mmCIF file of C-alpha atoms in Angstrom:
data_model
loop_
_atom_site.group_PDB
_atom_site.id
_atom_site.type_symbol
_atom_site.label_atom_id
_atom_site.label_comp_id
_atom_site.label_asym_id
_atom_site.label_seq_id
_atom_site.Cartn_x
_atom_site.Cartn_y
_atom_site.Cartn_z
ATOM 1 C CA MET A 1 51.336 230.604 44.693
ATOM 2 C CA THR A 2 49.562 233.650 43.358
ATOM 3 C CA ALA A 3 46.404 233.640 42.177
ATOM 4 C CA SER A 4 45.393 234.761 38.736
ATOM 5 C CA PRO A 5 42.990 238.139 39.321
ATOM 6 C CA LEU A 6 39.120 237.776 38.419
ATOM 7 C CA GLN A 7 37.985 239.595 35.515
ATOM 8 C CA ALA A 8 34.946 241.824 35.738
ATOM 9 C CA LEU A 9 32.531 240.677 33.281
ATOM 10 C CA PRO A 10 31.777 244.014 30.629
ATOM 11 C CA LEU A 11 29.343 246.513 31.204
ATOM 12 C CA ASP A 12 26.550 246.288 28.359
ATOM 13 C CA GLU A 13 26.451 243.433 30.592
ATOM 14 C CA LEU A 14 26.684 244.675 33.847
ATOM 15 C CA ARG A 15 23.626 247.318 32.842
ATOM 16 C CA ARG A 16 21.098 244.263 32.058
ATOM 17 C CA ARG A 17 21.475 243.505 36.062
ATOM 18 C CA SER A 18 18.352 244.770 38.707
ATOM 19 C CA SER A 19 19.739 245.263 41.465
ATOM 20 C CA THR A 20 20.571 249.264 42.873
ATOM 21 C CA LYS A 21 23.849 249.805 41.378
ATOM 22 C CA TRP A 22 22.855 249.484 37.782
ATOM 23 C CA ARG A 23 19.349 250.862 37.704
ATOM 24 C CA LYS A 24 18.962 253.829 40.046
ATOM 25 C CA TYR A 25 21.114 256.035 37.370
ATOM 26 C CA GLY A 26 20.858 256.272 33.482
ATOM 27 C CA ASP A 27 23.790 254.424 30.900
ATOM 28 C CA ASP A 28 25.397 257.956 31.106
ATOM 29 C CA VAL A 29 26.722 257.579 34.925
ATOM 30 C CA LEU A 30 29.517 254.702 35.891
ATOM 31 C CA PRO A 31 27.743 253.445 38.864
ATOM 32 C CA LEU A 32 30.645 253.697 41.363
ATOM 33 C CA PHE A 33 29.165 254.064 44.595
ATOM 34 C CA VAL A 34 27.469 251.665 46.233
ATOM 35 C CA ALA A 35 29.056 248.310 47.714
ATOM 36 C CA GLU A 36 28.390 245.681 44.602
ATOM 37 C CA THR A 37 30.829 244.879 43.029
ATOM 38 C CA ASP A 38 31.366 243.399 38.614
ATOM 39 C CA PHE A 39 32.341 240.377 38.971
ATOM 40 C CA PRO A 40 30.425 236.595 38.202
ATOM 41 C CA LEU A 41 29.824 234.915 41.135
ATOM 42 C CA ALA A 42 31.919 232.275 42.449
ATOM 43 C CA PRO A 43 31.215 228.821 40.614
ATOM 44 C CA ALA A 44 30.368 226.960 43.881
ATOM 45 C CA ILE A 45 27.375 229.980 45.139
ATOM 46 C CA THR A 46 26.286 229.679 41.067
ATOM 47 C CA ALA A 47 25.668 225.809 40.758
ATOM 48 C CA ARG A 48 24.131 225.282 44.678
ATOM 49 C CA LEU A 49 21.637 228.544 42.942
ATOM 50 C CA ALA A 50 21.142 226.562 39.943
ATOM 51 C CA GLU A 51 20.144 223.432 41.975
ATOM 52 C CA ALA A 52 17.783 224.869 44.277
ATOM 53 C CA VAL A 53 15.563 226.290 41.472
ATOM 54 C CA ALA A 54 15.652 223.718 39.114
ATOM 55 C CA LEU A 55 14.269 221.688 42.642
ATOM 56 C CA GLY A 56 12.340 224.175 43.290
ATOM 57 C CA ASP A 57 13.812 224.992 46.432
ATOM 58 C CA THR A 58 12.250 227.867 47.219
ATOM 59 C CA GLY A 59 10.779 226.734 50.733
ATOM 60 C CA TYR A 60 11.122 228.440 54.494
ATOM 61 C CA THR A 61 14.409 228.557 55.006
ATOM 62 C CA PRO A 62 15.299 225.539 58.073
ATOM 63 C CA PRO A 63 16.996 225.572 61.317
ATOM 64 C CA ASP A 64 20.284 224.642 60.893
ATOM 65 C CA PRO A 65 20.737 225.023 56.375
ATOM 66 C CA GLY A 66 24.725 224.371 56.786
ATOM 67 C CA ILE A 67 25.487 227.857 57.708
ATOM 68 C CA ALA A 68 26.818 227.565 61.054
ATOM 69 C CA GLY A 69 29.720 224.425 60.198
ATOM 70 C CA ALA A 70 30.510 226.816 57.071
ATOM 71 C CA TYR A 71 30.980 229.566 58.623
ATOM 72 C CA ALA A 72 33.075 227.949 61.499
ATOM 73 C CA GLY A 73 35.857 226.293 58.384
ATOM 74 C CA PHE A 74 35.910 229.613 57.027
ATOM 75 C CA ALA A 75 37.447 231.847 59.994
ATOM 76 C CA GLN A 76 39.643 228.741 60.400
ATOM 77 C CA ARG A 77 40.787 228.412 57.273
ATOM 78 C CA ARG A 78 41.372 232.298 56.635
ATOM 79 C CA PHE A 79 41.915 233.653 60.542
ATOM 80 C CA GLY A 80 42.649 230.954 62.163
ATOM 81 C CA TRP A 81 40.016 231.896 64.460
ATOM 82 C CA GLN A 82 38.282 228.618 66.368
ATOM 83 C CA VAL A 83 34.514 228.810 66.040
ATOM 84 C CA ASP A 84 32.039 227.007 67.758
ATOM 85 C CA PRO A 85 29.122 226.471 65.704
ATOM 86 C CA ALA A 86 27.088 225.594 68.487
ATOM 87 C CA ARG A 87 27.756 229.451 69.563
ATOM 88 C CA VAL A 88 26.360 230.780 65.603
ATOM 89 C CA ARG A 89 22.831 232.030 64.235
ATOM 90 C CA THR A 90 21.703 232.767 61.638
ATOM 91 C CA THR A 91 18.809 236.692 60.340
ATOM 92 C CA CYS A 92 18.654 238.588 57.733
ATOM 93 C CA ASP A 93 21.294 240.561 57.125
ATOM 94 C CA VAL A 94 23.990 242.475 59.186
ATOM 95 C CA MET A 95 22.970 245.585 60.585
ATOM 96 C CA MET A 96 19.339 243.594 61.443
ATOM 97 C CA GLY A 97 21.749 241.665 63.729
ATOM 98 C CA VAL A 98 23.420 244.230 65.047
ATOM 99 C CA VAL A 99 19.937 245.817 65.191
ATOM 100 C CA GLU A 100 18.369 243.003 67.437
ATOM 101 C CA ILE A 101 21.876 242.527 69.343
ATOM 102 C CA LEU A 102 21.548 246.215 70.678
ATOM 103 C CA ARG A 103 17.883 245.777 71.335
ATOM 104 C CA ALA A 104 18.876 243.157 73.628
ATOM 105 C CA VAL A 105 21.559 244.780 75.705
ATOM 106 C CA THR A 106 20.741 248.660 75.855
ATOM 107 C CA VAL A 107 17.436 250.692 76.554
ATOM 108 C CA PRO A 108 15.814 253.563 74.832
ATOM 109 C CA GLY A 109 17.722 256.255 75.391
ATOM 110 C CA ASP A 110 21.443 254.560 76.286
ATOM 111 C CA ARG A 111 24.328 255.451 74.750
ATOM 112 C CA VAL A 112 26.374 253.569 71.634
ATOM 113 C CA VAL A 113 29.427 254.579 70.617
ATOM 114 C CA VAL A 114 30.524 254.845 66.685
ATOM 115 C CA THR A 115 34.342 255.223 65.342
ATOM 116 C CA PRO A 116 33.666 258.441 62.351
ATOM 117 C CA PRO A 117 33.672 258.318 59.782
ATOM 118 C CA VAL A 118 31.022 255.562 59.115
ATOM 119 C CA TYR A 119 28.552 253.221 57.132
ATOM 120 C CA PRO A 120 25.846 255.357 57.625
ATOM 121 C CA PRO A 121 23.050 252.725 58.719
ATOM 122 C CA PHE A 122 25.052 252.611 62.299
ATOM 123 C CA TYR A 123 24.107 255.811 62.798
ATOM 124 C CA SER A 124 20.541 255.058 61.785
ATOM 125 C CA CYS A 125 20.286 252.029 63.384
ATOM 126 C CA ILE A 126 21.651 252.842 66.467
ATOM 127 C CA GLU A 127 18.678 255.238 65.805
ATOM 128 C CA GLU A 128 15.781 252.326 65.312
ATOM 129 C CA VAL A 129 15.821 250.757 68.670
ATOM 130 C CA GLY A 130 16.079 254.668 70.660
ATOM 131 C CA ALA A 131 19.421 254.782 71.575
ATOM 132 C CA VAL A 132 21.494 258.002 71.036
ATOM 133 C CA ASP A 133 25.475 258.024 69.026
ATOM 134 C CA GLU A 134 28.341 259.234 70.777
ATOM 135 C CA ARG A 135 30.854 259.673 68.204
ATOM 136 C CA VAL A 136 34.259 259.235 68.780
ATOM 137 C CA PRO A 137 35.705 259.754 65.905
ATOM 138 C CA LEU A 138 38.914 257.543 64.675
ATOM 139 C CA VAL A 139 42.561 258.893 64.434
ATOM 140 C CA TYR A 140 44.219 260.150 62.025
ATOM 141 C CA THR A 141 48.159 259.659 62.363
ATOM 142 C CA GLY A 142 49.460 260.358 58.912
ATOM 143 C CA ASP A 143 50.300 256.959 57.971
ATOM 144 C CA GLY A 144 46.548 255.482 58.020
ATOM 145 C CA TRP A 145 43.612 255.688 61.031
ATOM 146 C CA GLU A 146 43.448 253.889 64.849
ATOM 147 C CA LEU A 147 40.598 253.865 67.820
ATOM 148 C CA ASP A 148 40.498 256.771 70.249
ATOM 149 C CA LEU A 149 40.883 254.410 72.746
ATOM 150 C CA LEU A 150 41.351 257.646 75.589
ATOM 151 C CA GLY A 151 37.889 258.855 73.935
ATOM 152 C CA ILE A 152 35.885 255.296 73.733
ATOM 153 C CA GLU A 153 37.287 254.459 77.904
ATOM 154 C CA ALA A 154 35.866 258.339 77.958
ATOM 155 C CA ALA A 155 32.512 257.706 76.810
ATOM 156 C CA LEU A 156 32.220 254.279 78.378
ATOM 157 C CA ALA A 157 32.929 256.542 81.851
ATOM 158 C CA GLY A 158 30.738 258.712 80.932
ATOM 159 C CA GLY A 159 27.653 256.628 80.480
ATOM 160 C CA SER A 160 27.942 254.818 76.978
ATOM 161 C CA ARG A 161 26.585 251.146 76.978
ATOM 162 C CA ALA A 162 27.857 250.020 74.453
ATOM 163 C CA VAL A 163 30.211 250.555 71.347
ATOM 164 C CA LEU A 164 30.088 249.137 67.759
ATOM 165 C CA LEU A 165 32.854 248.774 65.812
ATOM 166 C CA CYS A 166 33.136 248.575 62.351
ATOM 167 C CA ASN A 167 36.661 245.447 61.394
ATOM 168 C CA PRO A 168 37.672 246.241 58.981
ATOM 169 C CA HIS A 169 36.110 249.839 58.550
ATOM 170 C CA ASN A 170 34.366 251.020 56.339
ATOM 171 C CA PRO A 171 34.768 253.526 54.413
ATOM 172 C CA THR A 172 38.493 253.970 55.593
ATOM 173 C CA GLY A 173 39.614 250.167 54.348
ATOM 174 C CA THR A 174 41.674 249.377 58.307
ATOM 175 C CA VAL A 175 42.384 246.773 59.514
ATOM 176 C CA HIS A 176 42.644 247.344 63.414
ATOM 177 C CA SER A 177 45.280 245.518 64.916
ATOM 178 C CA ALA A 178 45.207 243.404 67.460
ATOM 179 C CA GLN A 179 46.330 245.233 70.224
ATOM 180 C CA ALA A 180 44.237 247.860 70.074
ATOM 181 C CA LEU A 181 41.274 245.594 70.132
ATOM 182 C CA ALA A 182 42.571 243.555 73.307
ATOM 183 C CA ASP A 183 42.253 246.846 74.571
ATOM 184 C CA LEU A 184 38.976 247.712 73.317
ATOM 185 C CA ALA A 185 38.246 244.716 74.465
ATOM 186 C CA ASP A 186 39.192 245.347 77.980
ATOM 187 C CA ILE A 187 38.016 249.492 78.344
ATOM 188 C CA ALA A 188 33.762 247.641 77.416
ATOM 189 C CA ALA A 189 34.901 245.196 79.941
ATOM 190 C CA GLY A 190 35.954 247.686 82.957
ATOM 191 C CA PHE A 191 32.563 250.511 82.424
ATOM 192 C CA GLY A 192 30.700 246.743 81.843
ATOM 193 C CA ALA A 193 29.746 248.033 78.422
ATOM 194 C CA VAL A 194 29.239 245.092 75.092
ATOM 195 C CA VAL A 195 31.443 245.773 71.835
ATOM 196 C CA ILE A 196 29.355 244.389 68.424
ATOM 197 C CA SER A 197 31.785 243.505 66.056
ATOM 198 C CA ASP A 198 31.047 243.866 62.741
ATOM 199 C CA GLU A 199 33.522 242.519 60.171
ATOM 200 C CA ILE A 200 31.215 242.133 57.128
ATOM 201 C CA HIS A 201 34.633 242.773 55.192
ATOM 202 C CA ALA A 202 36.865 240.446 56.879
ATOM 203 C CA PRO A 203 36.896 238.391 53.839
ATOM 204 C CA LEU A 204 38.358 241.027 51.567
ATOM 205 C CA VAL A 205 42.048 241.803 54.429
ATOM 206 C CA HIS A 206 44.465 242.602 51.147
ATOM 207 C CA PRO A 207 47.122 240.246 51.477
ATOM 208 C CA GLY A 208 50.435 241.381 53.952
ATOM 209 C CA VAL A 209 47.884 242.523 56.259
ATOM 210 C CA ALA A 210 46.847 239.955 59.288
ATOM 211 C CA PHE A 211 43.528 240.240 60.883
ATOM 212 C CA THR A 212 42.241 239.417 63.977
ATOM 213 C CA PRO A 213 38.724 238.576 64.551
ATOM 214 C CA PHE A 214 37.832 240.778 67.857
ATOM 215 C CA LEU A 215 36.219 237.571 69.403
ATOM 216 C CA ALA A 216 39.439 236.336 69.472
ATOM 217 C CA ALA A 217 41.752 239.330 70.047
ATOM 218 C CA SER A 218 42.646 238.401 74.020
ATOM 219 C CA PRO A 219 40.754 236.082 77.121
ATOM 220 C CA VAL A 220 38.205 239.241 77.676
ATOM 221 C CA ALA A 221 37.020 239.824 74.057
ATOM 222 C CA PRO A 222 34.329 237.061 74.397
ATOM 223 C CA ARG A 223 33.101 238.225 77.806
ATOM 224 C CA VAL A 224 32.193 241.265 75.986
ATOM 225 C CA GLY A 225 31.409 240.793 72.327
ATOM 226 C CA PHE A 226 29.275 240.086 69.510
ATOM 227 C CA THR A 227 30.423 239.723 66.015
ATOM 228 C CA VAL A 228 28.062 240.124 63.038
ATOM 229 C CA ALA A 229 28.709 238.341 59.890
ATOM 230 C CA SER A 230 27.690 237.883 56.506
ATOM 231 C CA ALA A 231 29.793 237.355 52.651
ATOM 232 C CA SER A 232 27.734 239.348 50.839
ATOM 233 C CA LYS A 233 29.252 242.251 51.366
ATOM 234 C CA ALA A 234 33.283 239.732 50.045
ATOM 235 C CA PHE A 235 30.839 237.784 47.737
ATOM 236 C CA ASN A 236 27.917 239.706 45.457
ATOM 237 C CA LEU A 237 25.302 238.722 47.909
ATOM 238 C CA ALA A 238 23.721 241.753 49.722
ATOM 239 C CA GLY A 239 19.933 240.970 47.514
ATOM 240 C CA LEU A 240 20.176 237.161 49.430
ATOM 241 C CA LYS A 241 18.696 237.904 52.797
ATOM 242 C CA CYS A 242 21.549 236.016 55.108
ATOM 243 C CA ALA A 243 23.904 237.223 58.429
ATOM 244 C CA VAL A 244 25.823 235.157 61.193
ATOM 245 C CA MET A 245 25.486 236.670 64.561
ATOM 246 C CA VAL A 246 28.766 235.260 66.288
ATOM 247 C CA THR A 247 29.865 234.739 70.846
ATOM 248 C CA ALA A 248 32.350 233.522 72.178
ATOM 249 C CA SER A 249 31.095 233.121 76.298
ATOM 250 C CA ASP A 250 27.577 231.333 77.525
ATOM 251 C CA GLU A 251 26.012 234.918 78.819
ATOM 252 C CA HIS A 252 26.382 236.224 75.544
ATOM 253 C CA THR A 253 25.646 232.934 73.959
ATOM 254 C CA ALA A 254 22.462 232.542 75.718
ATOM 255 C CA ILE A 255 21.944 236.632 74.168
ATOM 256 C CA VAL A 256 21.833 235.827 70.976
ATOM 257 C CA ARG A 257 19.604 231.926 71.799
ATOM 258 C CA GLY A 258 17.246 233.826 72.992
ATOM 259 C CA LEU A 259 16.187 236.554 70.311
ATOM 260 C CA PRO A 260 13.104 236.490 68.468
ATOM 261 C CA ASP A 261 12.504 233.149 66.709
ATOM 262 C CA GLU A 262 11.562 235.487 63.388
ATOM 263 C CA VAL A 263 15.145 236.997 63.967
ATOM 264 C CA GLU A 264 16.267 233.479 62.864
ATOM 265 C CA TRP A 265 13.359 233.287 59.866
ATOM 266 C CA ARG A 266 14.163 236.265 58.131
ATOM 267 C CA THR A 267 17.428 234.838 57.611
ATOM 268 C CA GLY A 268 16.533 234.195 53.773
ATOM 269 C CA LEU A 269 16.838 230.290 51.774
ATOM 270 C CA PHE A 270 18.563 231.990 48.716
ATOM 271 C CA GLY A 271 20.725 233.962 51.847
ATOM 272 C CA ALA A 272 21.394 230.617 53.546
ATOM 273 C CA LEU A 273 22.344 228.168 50.921
ATOM 274 C CA ALA A 274 24.706 231.201 48.900
ATOM 275 C CA ASN A 275 26.245 231.943 51.683
ATOM 276 C CA ALA A 276 26.944 228.131 53.243
ATOM 277 C CA ALA A 277 28.790 227.611 49.608
ATOM 278 C CA ALA A 278 30.905 230.981 49.954
ATOM 279 C CA PHE A 279 32.958 230.050 53.043
ATOM 280 C CA ASP A 280 33.149 226.589 52.280
ATOM 281 C CA GLU A 281 36.013 225.570 51.197
ATOM 282 C CA GLY A 282 35.638 224.816 47.497
ATOM 283 C CA SER A 283 35.333 229.015 47.080
ATOM 284 C CA ASP A 284 38.805 229.792 48.681
ATOM 285 C CA PRO A 285 40.121 230.064 44.385
ATOM 286 C CA TRP A 286 37.774 232.420 43.524
ATOM 287 C CA LEU A 287 38.517 234.647 46.583
ATOM 288 C CA ASP A 288 41.988 234.820 45.619
ATOM 289 C CA SER A 289 41.273 235.831 42.759
ATOM 290 C CA LEU A 290 39.438 238.141 43.992
ATOM 291 C CA LEU A 291 41.422 238.943 45.742
ATOM 292 C CA ALA A 292 44.371 239.515 43.364
ATOM 293 C CA ALA A 293 42.085 241.375 41.128
ATOM 294 C CA LEU A 294 41.302 243.679 43.874
ATOM 295 C CA ASP A 295 44.461 245.143 45.239
ATOM 296 C CA GLU A 296 45.692 245.485 41.244
ATOM 297 C CA ASN A 297 42.828 248.080 41.589
ATOM 298 C CA ARG A 298 43.772 249.968 45.207
ATOM 299 C CA ARG A 299 47.352 250.797 43.585
ATOM 300 C CA LEU A 300 45.794 251.702 39.794
ATOM 301 C CA LEU A 301 43.616 253.867 42.088
ATOM 302 C CA ALA A 302 46.358 255.487 43.493
ATOM 303 C CA GLU A 303 48.215 256.135 40.144
ATOM 304 C CA LEU A 304 45.115 256.892 38.360
ATOM 305 C CA LEU A 305 44.448 259.978 41.120
ATOM 306 C CA ALA A 306 48.108 261.191 41.338
ATOM 307 C CA GLU A 307 47.586 262.063 37.517
ATOM 308 C CA HIS A 308 44.152 262.903 37.060
ATOM 309 C CA LEU A 309 43.628 265.316 40.559
ATOM 310 C CA PRO A 310 47.342 265.592 42.081
ATOM 311 C CA GLN A 311 45.167 267.419 44.584
ATOM 312 C CA ALA A 312 43.238 264.797 46.301
ATOM 313 C CA ARG A 313 45.032 262.668 49.317
ATOM 314 C CA TYR A 314 43.675 258.916 49.231
ATOM 315 C CA ARG A 315 45.840 255.657 51.974
ATOM 316 C CA ILE A 316 45.172 252.790 49.934
ATOM 317 C CA PRO A 317 43.103 250.597 51.728
ATOM 318 C CA ASP A 318 44.456 247.114 54.155
ATOM 319 C CA ALA A 319 40.545 245.613 52.831
ATOM 320 C CA GLY A 320 38.569 245.687 51.004
ATOM 321 C CA TYR A 321 37.331 247.490 47.727
ATOM 322 C CA LEU A 322 36.535 250.599 48.590
ATOM 323 C CA ALA A 323 38.384 254.173 48.693
ATOM 324 C CA TRP A 324 38.314 256.820 50.703
ATOM 325 C CA VAL A 325 39.267 259.747 48.874
ATOM 326 C CA ASP A 326 39.804 263.786 50.139
ATOM 327 C CA LEU A 327 38.897 266.074 47.629
ATOM 328 C CA THR A 328 38.412 269.679 50.102
ATOM 329 C CA ALA A 329 42.168 270.470 47.861
ATOM 330 C CA LEU A 330 39.349 270.718 45.133
ATOM 331 C CA GLY A 331 36.707 273.113 46.438
ATOM 332 C CA TRP A 332 33.648 271.671 45.397
ATOM 333 C CA GLY A 333 32.683 272.111 49.316
ATOM 334 C CA ASP A 334 31.112 269.547 51.734
ATOM 335 C CA ASN A 335 29.694 266.952 49.266
ATOM 336 C CA PRO A 336 31.743 266.892 45.968
ATOM 337 C CA ALA A 337 29.969 263.602 44.872
ATOM 338 C CA GLY A 338 26.682 265.526 44.438
ATOM 339 C CA ARG A 339 28.766 268.197 41.359
ATOM 340 C CA ILE A 340 30.744 264.719 40.368
ATOM 341 C CA LEU A 341 27.492 263.621 39.609
ATOM 342 C CA ARG A 342 26.048 266.225 38.203
ATOM 343 C CA GLU A 343 28.890 267.092 35.915
ATOM 344 C CA ALA A 344 31.611 264.024 35.435
ATOM 345 C CA LYS A 345 28.526 261.458 35.533
ATOM 346 C CA VAL A 346 30.465 259.116 37.259
ATOM 347 C CA ALA A 347 28.527 257.926 40.674
ATOM 348 C CA LEU A 348 30.400 258.322 44.778
ATOM 349 C CA HIS A 349 28.907 258.366 47.570
ATOM 350 C CA LEU A 350 28.634 261.157 49.465
ATOM 351 C CA GLY A 351 31.071 261.623 51.861
ATOM 352 C CA PRO A 352 29.121 263.733 54.635
ATOM 353 C CA LEU A 353 26.537 260.972 55.725
ATOM 354 C CA PHE A 354 29.800 258.689 56.680
ATOM 355 C CA GLY A 355 29.608 262.171 59.438
ATOM 356 C CA GLU A 356 30.885 264.744 60.085
ATOM 357 C CA GLU A 357 35.088 263.482 58.761
ATOM 358 C CA GLY A 358 32.931 262.613 55.190
ATOM 359 C CA LYS A 359 32.981 266.681 54.188
ATOM 360 C CA GLY A 360 34.948 267.110 51.224
ATOM 361 C CA HIS A 361 34.907 263.391 50.942
ATOM 362 C CA VAL A 362 33.694 260.439 48.505
ATOM 363 C CA ARG A 363 33.712 257.176 48.765
ATOM 364 C CA ILE A 364 35.062 255.088 46.169
ATOM 365 C CA ASN A 365 33.846 251.391 45.043
ATOM 366 C CA PHE A 366 36.757 250.260 42.923
ATOM 367 C CA ALA A 367 35.116 246.612 42.385
ATOM 368 C CA CYS A 368 35.032 246.621 38.859
ATOM 369 C CA ALA A 369 37.307 246.395 35.490
ATOM 370 C CA PRO A 370 40.120 248.245 35.793
ATOM 371 C CA GLU A 371 39.127 250.416 32.070
ATOM 372 C CA VAL A 372 35.756 251.119 34.561
ATOM 373 C CA LEU A 373 37.941 252.923 36.994
ATOM 374 C CA ARG A 374 40.130 254.530 34.390
ATOM 375 C CA GLU A 375 37.871 256.771 32.768
ATOM 376 C CA ALA A 376 36.049 256.889 36.173
ATOM 377 C CA VAL A 377 38.526 258.934 37.615
ATOM 378 C CA ALA A 378 39.400 260.630 34.289
ATOM 379 C CA ARG A 379 36.123 262.314 33.845
ATOM 380 C CA ILE A 380 36.701 263.464 36.929
ATOM 381 C CA GLY A 381 39.918 264.751 36.315
ATOM 382 C CA ALA A 382 38.577 266.467 33.310
ATOM 383 C CA LEU A 383 36.319 267.772 35.507
ATOM 384 C CA ALA A 384 38.840 269.240 37.428
ATOM 385 C CA ALA A 385 41.021 270.960 35.115
ATOM 386 C CA SER A 386 37.724 272.782 33.713
ATOM 387 C CA SER A 387 37.111 274.665 37.245
#
């Protein structure tokens, strides 16, 4: 039975929020940039947090806040992936988990492979640990994007020590195939390298698309891989700090357990409570309704772009609520989001921040009401018509 689409909150209510999406710009701007969603929280999360507030349950996060078991259950139900709860450790957020694992497996000056266009904090996280990013762009096939496995192999052969993987990929919405991930694991193993897989968008894979967790891609993957994940993107919990670091081998479990205690202490109690509620089976119907809404919006965006911006190039993403749109043909320069903000009053994410491959591109967050999406694209289309 197909879930009914979740309904976004009205704009006047959303503008009462105090988060970045609703405070960075004035009320004349439609904000479709940062990865926050416009939907009500899952009821189980609201109830759990309300109970904590009523109890004054605002102290330190305990050693076992219930996340490990909840995440293992979620992974089994949604991905068919068996996670050992004893191999799950929490931290503040996904990027902090990435940084701390990188600190443990690299030394300053090491090179780390990234696959642009990619989430901008990947670059700063690598810089934070004193490593250097080595960029091996995704390959566009005409029907989507793929990992450049030969390019990654060459980078590792040249001395790179790790691969920072975005799976599913932000901003393209690519869900890497099981075969590509298995091949990546083999390549990394051949050079004694590691793969750190950011799987924060995994709960948001759309109908008809199979998601493969990196650690489940092959018998080799557990030997080379680490996974970092959170409920924050799917369930709109970025302000409630919590992520999980997952391993599947004794060696890598020891590495994560050996991280300083402070790495785990940075987990927020409300983040832990909210993530446990999100990963619980009781939140599955809400997630299915969210996916139904996002499925409609990703297709609606294609129709709107065809109507108002036929020069735009957009491939409907296989995961997530972020659209990667090429506006090069409009002639608005390397960073078209700047002009769109100034003249159309629509805030989009800046393409060049994702790497050289982002020039001429914008990233559009379509986790909003359909009427907001219609208005935003109509404004951009009017700007194009007047140019």
